[in-house]
Structures are given as structure tokens and as C-alpha cells.
Coordinates of C-alpha atoms in Angstrom, one line a residue:
Chain O
M11 CA 7.0 -34.3 19.7
T12 CA 9.5 -32.1 21.5
D13 CA 10.6 -28.8 20.0
H14 CA 14.3 -28.8 19.5
I15 CA 15.9 -25.5 18.9
L16 CA 19.4 -26.8 18.7
Q17 CA 20.7 -30.3 18.0
M18 CA 24.3 -31.5 17.9
E19 CA 24.8 -34.8 16.2
N20 CA 28.0 -36.8 16.6
L21 CA 30.0 -33.7 16.6
T22 CA 33.8 -34.2 16.6
M23 CA 36.3 -31.5 16.5
Q24 CA 39.9 -32.6 16.0
F25 CA 42.9 -30.2 16.0
G26 CA 45.8 -32.0 14.5
G27 CA 46.0 -35.2 16.5
V28 CA 44.1 -33.9 19.5
I29 CA 40.4 -34.6 19.8
A30 CA 38.8 -31.6 21.5
L31 CA 35.2 -32.8 21.1
D32 CA 34.5 -36.5 20.8
N33 CA 31.3 -37.6 19.2
L34 CA 29.2 -35.1 21.2
S35 CA 25.4 -35.2 20.7
L36 CA 23.0 -33.0 22.6
E37 CA 19.6 -31.5 22.2
I38 CA 18.2 -28.3 23.5
N39 CA 14.5 -27.7 23.7
R40 CA 12.9 -24.3 23.2
G41 CA 12.7 -22.3 26.4
E42 CA 15.1 -24.4 28.4
I43 CA 18.1 -23.3 30.3
I44 CA 20.8 -25.9 29.6
A45 CA 24.2 -25.9 31.3
L46 CA 27.4 -27.4 29.9
I47 CA 29.9 -28.2 32.6
G48 CA 33.2 -30.0 32.8
P49 CA 36.8 -29.5 34.0
N50 CA 39.0 -27.0 32.3
G51 CA 40.0 -28.1 28.8
A52 CA 37.0 -30.4 28.5
G53 CA 36.0 -28.7 25.2
K54 CA 33.1 -26.6 26.4
T55 CA 34.1 -23.4 24.6
T56 CA 35.1 -25.4 21.5
A57 CA 31.5 -26.6 21.4
F58 CA 30.3 -23.0 21.5
N59 CA 32.7 -22.0 18.8
C60 CA 31.4 -24.8 16.6
I61 CA 27.8 -23.7 17.1
T62 CA 28.6 -20.0 16.3
G63 CA 30.7 -20.8 13.2
V64 CA 34.1 -19.8 14.6
Y65 CA 35.3 -23.3 14.1
E66 CA 34.3 -25.7 11.4
P67 CA 33.6 -29.1 13.1
T68 CA 35.7 -32.0 11.7
N69 CA 32.8 -34.4 11.6
G70 CA 29.1 -34.3 12.5
C71 CA 26.3 -31.9 12.1
I72 CA 24.5 -29.1 14.0
R73 CA 20.8 -28.3 13.5
Y74 CA 19.2 -25.1 14.5
E75 CA 15.4 -24.8 14.2
E76 CA 15.4 -28.0 12.1
Q77 CA 17.8 -26.5 9.6
I78 CA 21.4 -27.7 9.3
I79 CA 23.8 -24.8 10.1
A80 CA 27.0 -26.8 10.1
S81 CA 27.9 -30.2 8.7
N82 CA 31.2 -31.6 7.8
H83 CA 33.2 -34.8 7.3
P84 CA 37.0 -35.3 7.5
Q85 CA 38.6 -33.9 4.4
G86 CA 42.0 -33.4 3.0
K87 CA 44.8 -34.0 5.5
M88 CA 42.2 -34.8 8.2
K89 CA 41.1 -37.9 6.1
K90 CA 44.2 -39.7 7.2
L91 CA 44.6 -38.1 10.6
Y92 CA 41.0 -38.6 11.7
I93 CA 40.7 -40.9 14.7
G94 CA 37.1 -40.1 15.8
K95 CA 33.9 -42.0 15.1
N96 CA 31.2 -42.0 12.4
K97 CA 33.8 -41.2 9.8
D98 CA 31.5 -41.7 6.8
S99 CA 28.1 -40.8 8.2
Y100 CA 28.0 -37.2 7.0
T101 CA 28.6 -36.4 3.4
R102 CA 27.2 -32.9 3.2
V103 CA 29.4 -29.9 3.9
I104 CA 27.6 -26.9 5.2
R105 CA 29.4 -24.0 6.8
H106 CA 28.2 -20.5 7.8
T107 CA 30.3 -17.6 8.9
P108 CA 29.7 -16.3 12.5
D109 CA 27.9 -13.2 11.2
K110 CA 25.4 -15.4 9.4
I111 CA 24.8 -17.5 12.4
A112 CA 24.3 -14.4 14.5
Q113 CA 21.7 -13.2 12.0
M114 CA 19.8 -16.4 12.3
G115 CA 19.3 -15.6 16.0
I116 CA 22.1 -17.2 17.9
A117 CA 23.9 -14.6 20.1
R118 CA 26.8 -15.3 22.4
T119 CA 28.9 -13.7 25.1
F120 CA 32.6 -14.5 25.5
Q121 CA 34.6 -16.2 28.3
N122 CA 37.0 -13.2 28.4
I123 CA 34.8 -10.2 28.0
R124 CA 35.0 -8.9 24.4
L125 CA 33.3 -5.5 24.5
F126 CA 34.1 -2.7 22.1
K127 CA 36.3 -1.1 24.7
D128 CA 36.8 2.4 23.4
L129 CA 33.2 2.8 22.3
T130 CA 30.5 4.0 24.6
V131 CA 28.0 1.7 26.3
F132 CA 25.3 3.0 24.1
E133 CA 27.3 2.4 20.9
N134 CA 28.1 -1.1 22.0
V135 CA 24.4 -2.0 22.1
L136 CA 23.6 -0.1 19.0
I137 CA 26.1 -2.1 17.0
A138 CA 24.2 -5.3 17.7
K139 CA 21.2 -3.8 16.0
H140 CA 23.2 -3.0 12.8
M141 CA 22.5 -6.4 11.1
H142 CA 18.8 -6.1 11.4
M143 CA 18.5 -2.7 9.8
K144 CA 17.0 -2.3 6.4
Q145 CA 19.3 0.6 5.4
N146 CA 22.1 0.6 2.9
V147 CA 25.3 2.7 2.9
F148 CA 23.7 5.6 1.0
T149 CA 20.5 5.9 2.9
A150 CA 22.5 5.6 6.2
T151 CA 25.1 8.2 5.2
F152 CA 22.5 10.7 3.9
R153 CA 20.2 10.2 6.8
M154 CA 17.3 8.8 4.9
N155 CA 16.8 6.1 7.5
R156 CA 16.0 8.6 10.3
R157 CA 12.9 6.7 11.4
E158 CA 14.7 3.4 11.6
E159 CA 17.7 4.9 13.4
K160 CA 15.3 6.6 15.9
R161 CA 13.5 3.4 16.5
I162 CA 16.7 1.4 17.3
R163 CA 18.0 4.1 19.5
K164 CA 14.9 4.0 21.5
E165 CA 15.0 0.2 21.7
C166 CA 18.5 0.3 22.9
L167 CA 17.9 3.0 25.5
D168 CA 15.0 0.9 26.8
L169 CA 17.2 -2.1 27.0
L170 CA 19.9 -0.2 28.8
E171 CA 17.4 1.2 31.2
E172 CA 16.1 -2.3 32.0
Q173 CA 19.6 -3.5 32.7
D174 CA 20.3 -0.5 34.9
L175 CA 23.0 0.6 32.6
L176 CA 21.4 3.8 31.5
P177 CA 23.5 6.1 33.8
F178 CA 26.7 4.8 32.0
C179 CA 25.2 5.3 28.6
G180 CA 27.9 7.8 27.3
E181 CA 30.8 6.2 29.1
P182 CA 33.4 4.1 27.3
A183 CA 32.7 0.5 27.9
S184 CA 36.1 -0.2 29.4
S185 CA 35.4 2.3 32.2
L186 CA 32.7 0.1 33.7
P187 CA 33.3 -2.1 36.7
Y188 CA 33.8 -5.8 35.9
G189 CA 30.3 -6.9 36.9
L190 CA 28.7 -4.3 34.8
Q191 CA 30.9 -5.2 31.8
R192 CA 29.5 -8.7 32.1
R193 CA 26.0 -7.4 32.2
L194 CA 26.7 -5.1 29.2
E195 CA 27.9 -8.0 27.2
I196 CA 24.6 -9.8 27.9
A197 CA 22.7 -6.7 27.1
R198 CA 24.6 -6.4 23.8
A199 CA 23.7 -10.0 23.0
L200 CA 20.1 -9.3 23.8
A201 CA 20.0 -6.3 21.5
S202 CA 20.7 -8.6 18.6
E203 CA 17.3 -10.1 19.2
P204 CA 18.4 -13.7 19.6
K205 CA 16.3 -16.8 20.0
L206 CA 19.1 -18.8 21.5
L207 CA 21.6 -17.2 23.8
L208 CA 25.0 -18.8 24.5
L209 CA 26.7 -17.6 27.7
D210 CA 30.3 -18.6 28.1
E211 CA 31.1 -18.5 31.9
P212 CA 28.9 -15.5 32.7
A213 CA 29.8 -15.7 36.4
A214 CA 33.6 -15.9 36.0
G215 CA 35.2 -13.7 38.6
M216 CA 32.1 -12.9 40.5
D217 CA 31.6 -13.2 44.2
P218 CA 28.7 -15.4 45.6
Q219 CA 26.3 -12.6 46.0
E220 CA 26.9 -11.3 42.5
T221 CA 26.6 -14.9 41.2
R222 CA 23.2 -15.2 42.9
S223 CA 21.9 -12.0 41.4
L224 CA 23.2 -13.1 38.0
A225 CA 21.3 -16.4 38.3
D226 CA 18.0 -14.5 38.9
F227 CA 18.9 -12.2 36.1
I228 CA 19.4 -15.1 33.6
V229 CA 16.0 -16.6 34.6
H230 CA 14.4 -13.3 34.3
V231 CA 15.9 -12.7 30.8
R232 CA 14.8 -16.1 29.7
N233 CA 11.2 -15.5 30.8
K234 CA 11.0 -12.0 29.5
Y235 CA 12.4 -12.5 26.0
R236 CA 11.2 -16.2 25.7
L237 CA 14.8 -17.2 25.1
T238 CA 16.5 -20.5 25.2
I239 CA 19.8 -20.3 27.1
F240 CA 22.8 -22.5 26.8
L241 CA 25.5 -21.7 29.3
I242 CA 29.0 -22.8 30.3
E243 CA 29.7 -22.3 33.9
H244 CA 32.0 -23.4 36.7
H245 CA 29.9 -22.0 39.6
M246 CA 28.0 -25.1 40.6
D247 CA 25.5 -23.3 42.8
L248 CA 24.5 -21.2 39.8
V249 CA 24.3 -24.2 37.5
M250 CA 22.3 -26.3 39.9
R251 CA 19.9 -23.5 40.7
I252 CA 18.8 -22.5 37.3
S253 CA 19.4 -25.2 34.8
D254 CA 16.7 -27.5 33.5
R255 CA 19.2 -30.0 32.3
I256 CA 23.0 -30.4 32.5
Y257 CA 25.5 -31.9 30.1
V258 CA 28.8 -32.9 31.5
L259 CA 32.0 -33.1 29.4
D260 CA 35.3 -34.5 30.2
F261 CA 38.1 -34.7 27.6
G262 CA 35.7 -33.8 24.9
K263 CA 33.4 -36.7 25.7
Q264 CA 29.9 -36.4 27.2
I265 CA 30.1 -38.4 30.5
A266 CA 26.7 -37.6 31.8
Q267 CA 23.4 -35.7 31.3
G268 CA 20.3 -35.1 33.3
S269 CA 18.6 -32.9 35.8
P270 CA 20.7 -31.1 38.5
T271 CA 19.9 -33.8 41.1
E272 CA 20.9 -36.6 38.8
I273 CA 24.1 -34.9 38.0
Q274 CA 25.0 -34.3 41.6
N275 CA 24.6 -38.0 42.4
N276 CA 26.4 -39.2 39.3
R277 CA 29.6 -41.1 40.2
R278 CA 31.4 -40.4 37.0
V279 CA 30.9 -36.7 37.3
V280 CA 32.3 -36.7 40.8
E281 CA 35.2 -38.7 39.6
A282 CA 35.9 -36.3 36.7
Y283 CA 35.9 -33.3 39.0
L284 CA 37.6 -34.8 42.0
G285 CA 39.7 -37.6 40.5
V286 CA 39.5 -41.4 41.1
A287 CA 40.8 -43.1 44.1
E288 CA 44.0 -45.0 43.1
D289 CA 43.4 -48.0 45.2
A290 CA 40.0 -49.2 46.4
Chain C
M10 CA 16.0 23.5 18.9
K11 CA 19.5 22.9 20.1
M12 CA 20.2 20.9 16.9
K13 CA 18.9 23.8 14.8
N14 CA 21.2 26.2 16.6
K15 CA 24.2 24.0 16.0
I16 CA 23.4 23.8 12.3
I17 CA 23.0 27.5 12.1
T18 CA 26.3 28.2 13.8
A19 CA 28.1 25.7 11.5
V20 CA 26.6 27.3 8.4
V21 CA 27.6 30.8 9.6
L22 CA 31.1 29.6 10.4
I23 CA 31.6 28.0 7.0
M24 CA 30.3 31.1 5.3
A25 CA 32.7 33.2 7.3
L26 CA 35.6 30.9 6.3
F27 CA 34.8 31.3 2.6
V28 CA 34.4 35.1 3.0
L29 CA 37.7 35.2 4.7
L30 CA 39.3 33.1 1.9
L31 CA 37.8 35.5 -0.7
A32 CA 39.1 38.5 1.2
L33 CA 42.6 37.0 1.5
E34 CA 42.6 36.4 -2.3
R35 CA 41.8 40.1 -2.8
I36 CA 44.4 41.4 -0.3
L37 CA 47.4 39.2 -0.7
P38 CA 49.3 38.7 -4.0
P39 CA 48.5 35.4 -5.7
S40 CA 52.1 34.3 -5.3
S41 CA 51.9 34.3 -1.5
M42 CA 53.0 31.1 0.1
L43 CA 49.8 31.1 2.2
F44 CA 47.8 30.0 -0.9
V45 CA 50.1 27.2 -1.6
V46 CA 49.6 26.0 2.0
L47 CA 45.9 26.4 1.8
K48 CA 45.4 24.7 -1.5
K49 CA 47.7 21.8 -0.9
G50 CA 46.7 21.6 2.7
A51 CA 43.0 21.2 1.7
I52 CA 43.8 18.5 -0.8
Y53 CA 46.0 16.6 1.7
A54 CA 43.3 17.0 4.4
L55 CA 40.8 15.2 2.1
V56 CA 43.3 12.3 1.4
A57 CA 44.3 12.1 5.1
V58 CA 40.7 11.9 6.2
S59 CA 40.0 9.2 3.7
M60 CA 43.0 7.3 4.9
N61 CA 41.8 7.9 8.5
L62 CA 38.5 6.3 7.6
L63 CA 40.4 3.1 6.7
N64 CA 43.2 3.1 9.2
G65 CA 41.7 5.0 12.1
F66 CA 38.0 4.0 12.0
T67 CA 38.0 0.5 10.4
G68 CA 41.4 -0.5 11.8
L69 CA 42.8 -1.6 8.4
F70 CA 46.4 -0.6 8.1
S71 CA 46.6 0.2 4.4
L72 CA 49.4 2.0 2.6
G73 CA 47.8 2.2 -0.9
Q74 CA 46.7 5.8 -0.8
A75 CA 49.3 7.2 -3.3
G76 CA 48.3 4.5 -5.8
F77 CA 44.6 5.4 -5.5
M78 CA 45.4 9.1 -5.8
L79 CA 47.3 8.3 -8.9
I80 CA 44.3 6.6 -10.5
G81 CA 42.1 9.5 -9.6
A82 CA 44.6 12.1 -10.9
Y83 CA 45.1 10.2 -14.2
T84 CA 41.3 9.6 -14.7
Y85 CA 40.6 13.2 -14.2
A86 CA 43.4 14.4 -16.5
I87 CA 42.7 11.9 -19.3
L88 CA 39.0 12.7 -19.3
T89 CA 39.3 16.5 -19.3
I90 CA 42.1 17.3 -21.6
P91 CA 40.4 19.4 -24.3
M92 CA 40.1 17.8 -27.7
E93 CA 42.2 20.5 -29.4
A94 CA 45.0 20.0 -26.9
R95 CA 45.2 16.3 -27.2
G96 CA 47.4 16.3 -30.2
M97 CA 50.0 18.2 -28.3
V98 CA 49.8 16.2 -25.0
Y99 CA 49.8 12.8 -26.7
Q100 CA 52.4 13.8 -29.2
Y101 CA 54.1 10.4 -29.2
F102 CA 50.8 8.5 -29.4
D103 CA 48.9 10.3 -32.3
G104 CA 46.6 12.3 -30.0
G105 CA 45.6 9.3 -27.9
I106 CA 42.4 7.3 -28.3
V107 CA 40.1 8.9 -25.7
P108 CA 37.4 10.5 -27.9
L109 CA 35.8 12.8 -25.4
A110 CA 36.5 15.7 -23.0
L111 CA 34.2 15.9 -20.0
P112 CA 33.4 19.0 -17.9
V113 CA 35.2 19.3 -14.6
I114 CA 32.1 18.9 -12.5
L115 CA 31.5 15.4 -14.0
A116 CA 35.2 14.3 -14.2
I117 CA 35.9 14.7 -10.5
P118 CA 33.2 12.3 -9.3
L119 CA 34.1 10.0 -12.1
A120 CA 37.8 10.1 -11.0
G121 CA 36.5 8.9 -7.6
L122 CA 34.3 6.2 -9.1
V123 CA 37.0 4.7 -11.3
T124 CA 39.4 4.6 -8.3
A125 CA 36.7 3.0 -6.3
I126 CA 36.2 0.3 -8.9
F127 CA 39.9 -0.5 -9.0
A128 CA 40.0 -0.5 -5.2
Y129 CA 37.1 -2.9 -5.1
L130 CA 38.9 -5.3 -7.3
I131 CA 42.2 -5.0 -5.4
G132 CA 40.3 -5.3 -2.1
L133 CA 38.9 -8.7 -3.1
P134 CA 42.2 -10.6 -2.5
V135 CA 44.0 -8.1 -0.3
L136 CA 41.4 -7.6 2.4
R137 CA 41.8 -11.2 3.5
L138 CA 45.1 -10.2 5.0
K139 CA 45.5 -8.5 8.4
S140 CA 47.7 -5.7 9.9
D141 CA 51.3 -5.6 8.5
Y142 CA 50.6 -8.0 5.7
L143 CA 47.7 -5.9 4.5
A144 CA 50.0 -2.8 4.6
I145 CA 52.7 -4.6 2.5
A146 CA 50.2 -5.9 0.0
T147 CA 48.5 -2.5 -0.5
L148 CA 51.9 -0.8 -0.8
G149 CA 52.8 -3.4 -3.5
F150 CA 49.6 -2.7 -5.4
A151 CA 50.2 1.0 -5.3
E152 CA 53.6 0.5 -6.9
I153 CA 52.0 -1.9 -9.5
I154 CA 49.5 0.8 -10.4
R155 CA 52.3 3.3 -10.8
A156 CA 54.3 0.9 -13.0
I157 CA 51.3 0.0 -15.2
L158 CA 50.3 3.6 -15.8
Q159 CA 53.8 4.3 -17.0
W160 CA 53.7 1.3 -19.3
D161 CA 54.4 2.3 -22.9
K162 CA 51.7 0.0 -24.4
L163 CA 49.0 1.9 -22.6
G164 CA 50.4 5.1 -24.1
P165 CA 47.3 6.0 -26.2
I166 CA 45.4 6.3 -22.9
T167 CA 47.9 7.2 -20.3
N168 CA 50.6 8.9 -22.4
G169 CA 53.1 6.4 -21.1
S170 CA 55.7 7.9 -18.8
N171 CA 55.1 11.4 -20.3
L172 CA 53.4 14.3 -18.6
L173 CA 49.7 14.8 -18.8
K174 CA 48.9 18.5 -19.0
L175 CA 46.7 21.3 -20.4
Y176 CA 43.6 20.0 -18.6
P177 CA 41.4 22.5 -16.8
V178 CA 42.8 23.6 -13.4
F179 CA 41.7 25.8 -10.6
T180 CA 43.3 29.1 -9.6
S181 CA 41.1 30.1 -6.7
V182 CA 41.6 28.5 -3.3
I183 CA 37.9 28.4 -2.9
F184 CA 37.6 25.4 -5.3
P185 CA 39.7 22.8 -3.3
F186 CA 38.1 24.0 -0.1
A187 CA 34.6 23.5 -1.4
V188 CA 35.3 20.0 -2.8
T189 CA 37.2 18.9 0.2
G190 CA 34.5 20.3 2.5
V191 CA 31.7 18.4 0.8
C192 CA 33.8 15.2 0.7
I193 CA 34.8 15.4 4.4
A194 CA 31.2 16.2 5.3
I195 CA 30.1 13.0 3.6
I196 CA 32.8 11.0 5.4
V197 CA 31.8 12.4 8.7
L198 CA 28.1 11.6 8.0
L199 CA 29.2 8.0 7.2
I200 CA 31.3 7.7 10.3
N201 CA 28.4 8.8 12.5
S202 CA 25.9 6.4 10.8
S203 CA 25.2 2.8 11.7
Y204 CA 27.9 1.8 9.2
G205 CA 30.4 4.0 10.9
R206 CA 29.6 2.2 14.2
A207 CA 30.1 -1.1 12.4
F208 CA 33.5 0.0 11.1
K209 CA 34.5 1.0 14.6
A210 CA 33.3 -2.3 16.0
I211 CA 35.6 -4.1 13.5
R212 CA 38.5 -1.9 14.6
E213 CA 37.9 -2.7 18.3
D214 CA 37.4 -6.5 18.0
E215 CA 36.8 -8.5 14.9
T216 CA 35.7 -11.6 16.6
A217 CA 33.1 -9.7 18.7
A218 CA 32.0 -7.7 15.7
E219 CA 31.4 -10.9 13.7
A220 CA 29.5 -12.4 16.6
M221 CA 27.2 -9.4 16.5
G222 CA 26.3 -10.2 12.9
I223 CA 28.6 -7.8 11.1
N224 CA 29.8 -9.3 7.9
L225 CA 33.6 -8.6 8.1
A226 CA 34.4 -9.1 4.4
H227 CA 31.5 -6.9 3.2
H228 CA 32.2 -4.1 5.7
K229 CA 36.0 -4.1 5.1
Q230 CA 35.4 -4.0 1.4
L231 CA 33.0 -1.1 1.8
S232 CA 35.3 0.9 3.9
F233 CA 38.2 0.2 1.5
T234 CA 36.2 1.2 -1.5
I235 CA 34.8 4.4 0.0
S236 CA 38.1 5.5 1.3
S237 CA 39.6 5.0 -2.1
F238 CA 36.8 6.9 -3.8
F239 CA 37.8 10.0 -1.8
A240 CA 41.5 9.3 -2.3
G241 CA 40.7 9.4 -6.0
I242 CA 39.0 12.7 -5.7
G243 CA 41.9 14.0 -3.7
G244 CA 44.2 12.8 -6.5
A245 CA 42.1 14.7 -9.1
L246 CA 42.4 17.8 -7.0
L247 CA 46.1 17.3 -6.7
A248 CA 46.4 17.0 -10.5
M249 CA 44.5 20.3 -10.8
Y250 CA 46.8 21.9 -8.3
Q251 CA 50.0 20.7 -9.9
T252 CA 48.7 21.6 -13.5
T253 CA 50.7 18.7 -14.8
V254 CA 50.6 15.1 -13.6
Q255 CA 53.1 12.3 -14.0
A256 CA 52.9 8.8 -12.5
S257 CA 56.4 8.8 -11.3
A258 CA 55.6 11.5 -8.7
F259 CA 53.1 9.3 -6.9
R260 CA 55.7 7.2 -4.9
A261 CA 55.3 5.5 -1.6
T262 CA 56.8 8.6 -0.1
M263 CA 53.5 10.3 -0.7
T264 CA 51.7 7.6 1.2
Y265 CA 54.1 8.0 4.1
E266 CA 53.5 11.8 4.1
I267 CA 49.8 11.2 4.4
L268 CA 50.3 8.5 7.0
L269 CA 52.4 11.0 8.9
I270 CA 49.6 13.5 8.7
V271 CA 47.1 11.0 10.0
V272 CA 49.4 9.9 12.9
I273 CA 50.3 13.4 13.9
G274 CA 46.6 14.5 13.8
G275 CA 45.5 11.5 15.8
I276 CA 44.4 8.1 14.4
G277 CA 40.7 8.2 14.5
S278 CA 40.1 11.9 14.5
V279 CA 38.8 13.7 11.4
T280 CA 39.5 17.2 12.7
G281 CA 42.9 16.1 13.8
S282 CA 43.8 15.0 10.3
C283 CA 42.6 18.3 8.9
I284 CA 44.6 20.4 11.4
S285 CA 47.7 18.4 11.0
S286 CA 47.4 18.4 7.2
F287 CA 47.7 22.2 7.1
L288 CA 50.4 22.3 9.8
F289 CA 52.4 19.6 7.9
I290 CA 52.2 21.4 4.6
A291 CA 52.9 24.8 6.2
C292 CA 56.0 23.3 7.9
S293 CA 57.3 21.5 4.9
E294 CA 56.6 24.1 2.3
W295 CA 56.8 27.4 4.0
W296 CA 57.8 28.0 7.7
L297 CA 60.9 26.0 7.5
R298 CA 62.0 27.2 4.1
F299 CA 64.5 29.7 5.6
L300 CA 66.5 26.8 6.9
D301 CA 67.5 25.8 3.4
N302 CA 69.2 29.2 2.8
T303 CA 72.6 30.1 4.0
I304 CA 72.2 33.1 6.3
F305 CA 74.9 35.6 7.3
I306 CA 74.6 37.6 10.5
G307 CA 77.2 40.3 9.8
N308 CA 80.1 38.4 8.6
F309 CA 79.2 35.3 10.5
Q310 CA 77.7 32.4 8.5
V311 CA 75.2 30.6 10.7
P312 CA 76.4 27.0 10.7
L313 CA 74.5 24.0 9.5
L314 CA 72.0 26.0 7.5
G315 CA 72.0 25.0 3.9
P316 CA 70.0 23.0 1.3
G317 CA 68.4 20.0 2.9
F318 CA 68.7 21.2 6.5
R319 CA 64.9 21.9 6.5
K320 CA 64.3 18.2 6.3
V321 CA 66.5 17.5 9.3
V322 CA 64.7 19.9 11.5
F323 CA 61.4 18.7 10.2
S324 CA 62.2 15.1 11.1
V325 CA 63.2 16.2 14.5
I326 CA 59.9 17.9 15.0
V327 CA 58.0 14.9 13.9
M328 CA 60.0 12.7 16.3
I329 CA 59.3 15.0 19.1
I330 CA 55.6 15.0 18.3
V331 CA 55.5 11.2 18.1
L332 CA 57.4 10.9 21.4
F333 CA 55.4 13.3 23.4
Y334 CA 52.1 13.2 21.8
S335 CA 52.1 9.5 21.0
R336 CA 48.3 9.6 20.3
G337 CA 48.6 12.6 18.0
I338 CA 47.4 16.2 18.4
M339 CA 43.8 15.2 18.9
G340 CA 43.9 11.5 19.9
T341 CA 40.6 10.1 19.0
K342 CA 38.7 13.2 20.0
E343 CA 37.1 15.7 17.7
L344 CA 37.4 19.4 17.7
S345 CA 34.0 20.9 18.1
L346 CA 32.6 24.2 19.1
E347 CA 31.0 22.7 22.2
G348 CA 34.2 21.1 23.2
L349 CA 36.1 24.3 22.7
Y350 CA 33.6 26.2 24.7
Q351 CA 33.7 23.8 27.6
F352 CA 37.5 23.7 27.5
L353 CA 37.6 27.5 27.8
R354 CA 35.1 27.6 30.6
K355 CA 37.0 25.0 32.6
R356 CA 40.2 27.0 32.1
S357 CA 38.5 30.2 33.3
E358 CA 37.1 28.3 36.3
K359 CA 40.5 27.0 37.1
K360 CA 41.9 30.5 37.0
K361 CA 39.2 31.7 39.3
K362 CA 39.9 28.9 41.7
G363 CA 43.6 29.8 41.6
D364 CA 42.7 33.3 42.7
V365 CA 40.6 32.4 45.7
P366 CA 43.2 30.9 48.1
A367 CA 45.7 32.9 50.1

């Protein structure tokens, strides 16, 4: 039996009359690097937002480590408006806020970098540790959690050192060059001790050389922390190099899945990216 | 070792401050305006810092401070009026129904606690709102609190719209300084703890903070409640300073004054709030007083000077500060000994460099 860390079942996300995700099902096994690709507006980031609890899916369910983390069926106004499939298959409604999902071990980075800009690099990473600390307000204020605080500070310094960010430790995050900001965002996600890491276009705005080193970095991180990585990316060389499997979306629908070679030779994928010839 | 040195310097400085205050009390007559500024300044500093915790560090734009001060002030006054004085204070309500009079040392934290409880309840619905909407809602609640405390039916407890008086007060400037000092120290400790970092994360980016596992509702509620706790203590101190307290004095104007102090001091700077609080009180109560009097130089009456002109000048000063120091006196920086030392060293280095050429 394969060990699924994340499963999406018939997930549909409808905004008003627009279907952003159409009956999407996918499985991610523990330890894999899975890529989600597709033209702009295909619904990739929407899928991420559904997993992390930012959106409540309209229909379908998501399982994480065999436990349902989101499940919904069309309700209220959506009952009439809903034009997707599997309308009556899901009766349970389960919803978690993003912070709860993060605590379960799903960390993410954002398409447009969302660091805590005015805080230092060190503080940015420390904040990710906050949720795992055993303190409460009183023990934290009156410094009765010194040992714990010391431990997380050391862990964060080690993490920053490993990511070559230590020299910038005390600088505000916004002062870092773009590439390092990307790396800091990944470091921050790693600091939250995830099991599943979602990367939303980690190579956006990077040149080919930076992209290559990012690819090595992602593989390294996966091996070192025994993570599962699910990433959205437009740089095909990166995707093809590191992913174990690829899912392709177009207009919210899954049009293909498989290994990088299979995807490269898939006619529908090529059509989705390049368009179809009008007359044969 | 370095940490130890820092603590020792801080302790010595605080001792020196209190000795200075004691000496001033001996030297100057008690009616000196300086004491008004010091007492009121210390109280406003506490309230401003508590507002800064909410507005500057957690990024919640709340305008309920006057309401929470009012709860604190009333709680303190109601709980401490001596039994024998109750008949006189509650003359229209048969001496009221509160059967006890607590010592000051207990009543002050209790004032904070009662305020915090009310803030918690108000926070439950209000904190779902963001930015301007939150400001309007909190402002509304502050007005509601004021109206309720003036309500006649609550007279046996709150004395209706009449004055509360004859409760224990302070005369020495040491007392408000000590209480404010302890409270601000606690706030600073909180800000520098892991929770403080979480608050700042919420201020910077709510979505990212949530993605990092920070429960927004819980942390906002926490910040709101703690901020109100200290606003309540500030209210209790203000009641003591004024010697009488009446709900109708705690209008939105008071919140705006505090907001002004926070903005002038720098949103997100504790020391900024403290400095600007004393400056603000000194300007509005003391230094600009002469503008309200008509002055004759020989036979010539200086034009414009007269009752109310002080406020005109004051407003102009505020506008100039907001225009030219748009991030406040301190911005988000803190005044520290180390920072001061480095600033002075840099200056002297610059001077030296200036001498070298030619």
C-alpha cells in the first residue's frame, strides 16, 4: 500500500459562476516532489489555498495523513449556482483555519513574497517557531521560558547558517536581495517544522543559473528534512529536473499526470501551453 | 557579563531618576507646574504605551482607549471610597450598594482586571473587523460605556452622572512614576517575548502570520485585552490624579489626545510614546499657557494673544510635526543607552572628519 501524505478528492472550487478548480483529484506520496503546472489562471494557486485553509472548497474533500482536513458540499446560495460534478457525494463539512493547518505540519511559501518586511531576518524565522512553543503569555512575558526560548533561538541560528543567511541575521527582511528573500521565505517555512512543504512559484523572477541552484536546493531540503514537496512552477527545466510526478491543470481541470517524460510527450499538455492548430 | 552591566546601568539610572524626583519635590513648591506635567505625563505615557501595543505593535487601529480608561477609573473609585464617605458621595442613592472599600494596592490591579474583562467581551465581536471599521466600532463602544456609566438606573454603583470623589489619591509624583514604570516594563517584556514577535507578525502581514501557525483571533484578542488592562490602570491613576472622576470627562477627545501622543512619538516605539507624552502635556498645560493671556509691551497690546490662542498654536505645532516627522519623533526605533552612545560617537567622528581637510 502506498503511503499518501495528501489526497485531494473531487475538489471543486467555484467563485460565483466561475469554476476555478473542476473536480480535481490528486495523490501525493510521502517523500515525493510533485509539481503542479499549467497556464496562468489554471487554478494552481487556488488549489494551494484550498489545502492551506485560505479558501473553503465548494465541493470535495482533502485528506492529510489519512485525516480529513477539509470537506464541503455546495451550501446556501451555491446549492443553486453549483455547476460542478459530484454534487451529493460529500455530506460532511470540515474546515480548519490556516493556522490550524500550519500546526498540523503543512507549510507554504507565497507567489508574491510575503515576508514580515520590517522585522529582521532572525525574527522572521523565530516567528515560525511560535506555534510549537509550550509557553503561555505569562511565562513568556516574565521570562520563565528561558530554556525554550534559548533552544529555538539556537535552532533558528543553525537554520539560517545552513541557508547562508546568517550574515543578514539582524537586517530587516526587506533589505535582502530578491533571491535571498525567496530563500528566507523557504527557511521560514522550514522553521515551522513541516512534513509537507508547498512552494508557490519558488523560481519566479530568477535567472537560469539561480533556478538551477534552487532546484538543487529543493532536492537537498527534501532529503535532509525528509519532506514531501508540492510545488507550482512555470520554469519547465526546473520542474522536469526535480519532480517525481507532474500534474497539469488547464482551466481548473486536470488534463494530464505522470512522470516528466510522459508529460513532455503528452499532446494535450502541448496544446494547452501552445494552443491548438485551427485547421489541420 | 555585558547583560549584567546593562541591568546595573538601568537600575542605577532608575534610582537616579527617583532621587531626582524626590529632590525636586523638596526644592520646588508643590504648586509648581512641573509636577502637573510629571504626574499627568506619566499617566498619559502609560496609556499611550498601552495604545501603542495595540496600534503600533499589533496593527489594530482601535480608538476605545478613553472608554477603557473610564472603566478603570470608575472601578478604582467605586472600590476604594471609604465606607464613612459613601453616604456623602452617593447622596442621591442612599450610600450606594458596594459594601466594601479595598486598599489602593489591591484596587489598582483590580481596575485593570475589570477593564480587561470588559475588553475581552467587547473584543469578541469587534476584532472580526479590520482597520477603519475596527476604529469606528471601538470608538462606538467607548461612547456606549460612557453612556451606560452615566445611566441613572446604575446609580447605586456608579453614582449616575454625579461625581465620584473622596477616594484615596496620591500627592507625591513618585507614585504614578512607580506604577507607570512597572506597567511599561511589563509591556516591554511582552513586546520582546515570542508573543510580541507574533503581534508584530500580525501587523506586518496577517495572511503570512496565519500561514506560520499564528491564530489571528486568539492573538488579537490577547493584545486587545492586555492593552485594555493597562489602559484601565492608567484610568485608575488618572482618577487619583484628578481627585474626582466623572464619566462625562472621558470623551473621544481624550482618545484623540492619546492617539496624537502615539503618532507624534512614533507608532511602534515605546520610548517615543513616553517622550511625546511628557512633551504633549508640557505644551498643552504649561509652556504655551502664556499665549492665553493678553500681554502688553508698554502700551502696545500684542495682537492675537487671548483665551484659546494656545490651542491654535498647538495645532500648528502638531501639523508641523506630522508634516516633517511623518513617522513621529522616534519612528519605530527605541531610545536606548547604547543607541545614544553610538549616536554621540558618530557625531564626534563626523566632527573630527570635518576638521581634517583643508
